[in-house]
Short mmCIF file of C-alpha atoms in Angstrom, two decimals:
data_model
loop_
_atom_site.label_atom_id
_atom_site.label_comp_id
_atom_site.label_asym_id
_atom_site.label_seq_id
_atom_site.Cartn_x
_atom_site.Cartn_y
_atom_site.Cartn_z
CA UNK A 1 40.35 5.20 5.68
CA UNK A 2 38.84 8.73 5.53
CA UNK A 3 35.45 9.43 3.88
CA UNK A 4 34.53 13.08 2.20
CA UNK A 5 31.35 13.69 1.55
CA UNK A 6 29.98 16.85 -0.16
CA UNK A 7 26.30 17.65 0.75
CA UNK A 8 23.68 20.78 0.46
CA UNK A 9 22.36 19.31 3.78
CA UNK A 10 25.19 18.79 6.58
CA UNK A 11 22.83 18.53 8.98
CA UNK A 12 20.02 16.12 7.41
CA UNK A 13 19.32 13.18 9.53
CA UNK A 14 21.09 10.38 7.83
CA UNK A 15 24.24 12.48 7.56
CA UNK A 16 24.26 12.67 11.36
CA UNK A 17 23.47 8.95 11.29
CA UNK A 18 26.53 8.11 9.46
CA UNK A 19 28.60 10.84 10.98
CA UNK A 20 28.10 9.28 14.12
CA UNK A 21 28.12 5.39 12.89
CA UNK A 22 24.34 4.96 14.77
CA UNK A 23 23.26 2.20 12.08
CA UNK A 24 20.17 1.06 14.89
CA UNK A 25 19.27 4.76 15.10
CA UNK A 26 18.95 5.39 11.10
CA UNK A 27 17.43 1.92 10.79
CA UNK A 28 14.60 3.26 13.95
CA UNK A 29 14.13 6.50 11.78
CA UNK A 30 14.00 5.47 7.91
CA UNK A 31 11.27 2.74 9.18
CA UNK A 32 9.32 5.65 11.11
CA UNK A 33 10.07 7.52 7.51
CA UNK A 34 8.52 4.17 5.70
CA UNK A 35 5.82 4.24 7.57
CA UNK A 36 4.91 7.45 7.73
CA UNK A 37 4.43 7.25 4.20
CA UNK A 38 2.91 4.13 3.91
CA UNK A 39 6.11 2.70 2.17
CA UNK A 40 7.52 -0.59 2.04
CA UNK A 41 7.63 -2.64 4.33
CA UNK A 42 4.42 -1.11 5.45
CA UNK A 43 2.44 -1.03 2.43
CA UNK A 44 3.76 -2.70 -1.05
CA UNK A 45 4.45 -1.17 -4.02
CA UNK A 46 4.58 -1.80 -7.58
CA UNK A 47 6.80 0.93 -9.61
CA UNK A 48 5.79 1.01 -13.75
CA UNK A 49 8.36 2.24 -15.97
CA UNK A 50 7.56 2.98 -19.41
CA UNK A 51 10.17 4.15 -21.51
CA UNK A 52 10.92 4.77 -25.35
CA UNK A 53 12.64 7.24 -27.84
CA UNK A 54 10.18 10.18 -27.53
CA UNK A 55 8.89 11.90 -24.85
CA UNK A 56 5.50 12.21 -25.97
CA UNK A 57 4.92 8.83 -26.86
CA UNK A 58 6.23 8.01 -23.26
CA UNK A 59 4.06 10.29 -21.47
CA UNK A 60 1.30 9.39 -23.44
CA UNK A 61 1.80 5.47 -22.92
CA UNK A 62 1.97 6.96 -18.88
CA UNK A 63 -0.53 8.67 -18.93
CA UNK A 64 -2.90 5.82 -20.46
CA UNK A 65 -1.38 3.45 -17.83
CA UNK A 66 -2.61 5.98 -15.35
CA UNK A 67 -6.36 5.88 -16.68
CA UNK A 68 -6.33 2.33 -16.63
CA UNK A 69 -4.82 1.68 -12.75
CA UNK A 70 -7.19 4.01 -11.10
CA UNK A 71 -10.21 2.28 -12.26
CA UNK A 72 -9.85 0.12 -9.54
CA UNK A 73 -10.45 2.08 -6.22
CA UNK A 74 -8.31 -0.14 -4.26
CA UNK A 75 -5.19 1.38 -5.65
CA UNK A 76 -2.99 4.55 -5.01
CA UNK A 77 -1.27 5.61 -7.97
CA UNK A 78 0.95 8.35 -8.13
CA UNK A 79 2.04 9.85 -11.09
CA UNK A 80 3.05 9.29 -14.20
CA UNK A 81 6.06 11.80 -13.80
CA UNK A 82 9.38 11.65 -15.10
CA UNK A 83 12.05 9.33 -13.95
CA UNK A 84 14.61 10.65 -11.29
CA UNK A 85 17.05 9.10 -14.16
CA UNK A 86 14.44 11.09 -16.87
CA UNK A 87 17.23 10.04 -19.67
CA UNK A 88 19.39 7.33 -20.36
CA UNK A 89 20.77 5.91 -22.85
CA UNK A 90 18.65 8.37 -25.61
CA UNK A 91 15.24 6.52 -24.07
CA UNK A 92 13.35 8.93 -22.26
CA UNK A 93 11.61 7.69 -19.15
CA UNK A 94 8.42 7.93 -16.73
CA UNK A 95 6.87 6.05 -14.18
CA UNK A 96 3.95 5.47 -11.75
CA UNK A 97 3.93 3.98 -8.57
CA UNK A 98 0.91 2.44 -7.34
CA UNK A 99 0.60 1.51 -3.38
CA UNK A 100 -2.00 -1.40 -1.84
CA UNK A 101 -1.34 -3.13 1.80
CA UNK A 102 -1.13 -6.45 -0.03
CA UNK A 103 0.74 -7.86 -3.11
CA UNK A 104 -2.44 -9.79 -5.16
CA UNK A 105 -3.72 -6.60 -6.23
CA UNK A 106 -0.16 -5.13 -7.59
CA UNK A 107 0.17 -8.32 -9.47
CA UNK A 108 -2.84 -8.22 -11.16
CA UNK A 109 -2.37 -4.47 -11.43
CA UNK A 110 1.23 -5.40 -13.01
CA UNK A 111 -0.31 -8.33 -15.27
CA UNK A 112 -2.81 -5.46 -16.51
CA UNK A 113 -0.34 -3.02 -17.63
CA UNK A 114 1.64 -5.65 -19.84
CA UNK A 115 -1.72 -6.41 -22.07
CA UNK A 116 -1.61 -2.56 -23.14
CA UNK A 117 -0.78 -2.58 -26.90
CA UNK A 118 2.40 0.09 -27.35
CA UNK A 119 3.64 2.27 -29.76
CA UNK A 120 7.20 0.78 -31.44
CA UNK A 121 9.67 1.58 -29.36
CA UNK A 122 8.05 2.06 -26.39
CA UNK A 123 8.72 -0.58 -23.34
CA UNK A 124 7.04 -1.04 -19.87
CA UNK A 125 8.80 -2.33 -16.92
CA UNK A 126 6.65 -3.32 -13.78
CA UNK A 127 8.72 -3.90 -10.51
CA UNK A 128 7.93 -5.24 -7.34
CA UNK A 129 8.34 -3.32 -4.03
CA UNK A 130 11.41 -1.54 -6.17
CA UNK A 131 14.99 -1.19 -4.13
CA UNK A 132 15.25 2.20 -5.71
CA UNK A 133 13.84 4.62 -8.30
CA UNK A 134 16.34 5.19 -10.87
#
């Protein structure tokens, strides 16, 4: 078969990867990537999506989330910021991610964030070391 691929950035590493079918080399470089920034598999992470049919009542729900994570020191949390998907289905949608070397303290972290009473409409999705970000 023949493959087409359209890109801003011909000559970004995984493009070269593919181009040249080194699936050891890629796999070498996105774990240097991972590590590098202290993703999984060489920290966890625990990705918090709140969304609902307002904007403001979703970065506000965020937002609060935020306050509440970062009281305990142990954990990273970045963001709230919008979604990569910031839109679907009418629901608007932001998230945090929150980093620790060990899962116990992203599941209690997780367990936290579903006691947080919320506005109608508004939901909260916590996800384990998440495949993606959409």
């Amino acid at each position: 078969g023949e493959v087409l691929l359209q890109t801003w950035h011909p000559d970004h590493p995984v493009i070269r990867f593919a181009l040249n079918h080194d699936v050891r080399g890629f796999l070498a470089w996105e774990l240097e990537q991972r590590r590098a920034a202290r993703y999984p598999p060489f920290q966890r992470l625990l990705r918090v999506l709140v969304s609902g049919d307002t904007r403001t009542s979703v970065e506000a729900v965020a937002q609060d989330m935020r306050g509440m994570l970062r009281r305990d020191k142990d954990l990273l949390v970045l963001g709230p910021a919008p979604a990569p998907l910031e839109r679907i289905r009418r629901r608007w949608r932001y998230h945090l991610l929150v980093r620790h070397a060990r899962i116990q303290p992203l599941r209690e972290a997780a367990m936290r964030v579903r006691t947080i009473d919320l506005p109608k409409r508004v939901r909260v999705e916590t996800i384990l070391d998440p495949w993606d970000l959409h």
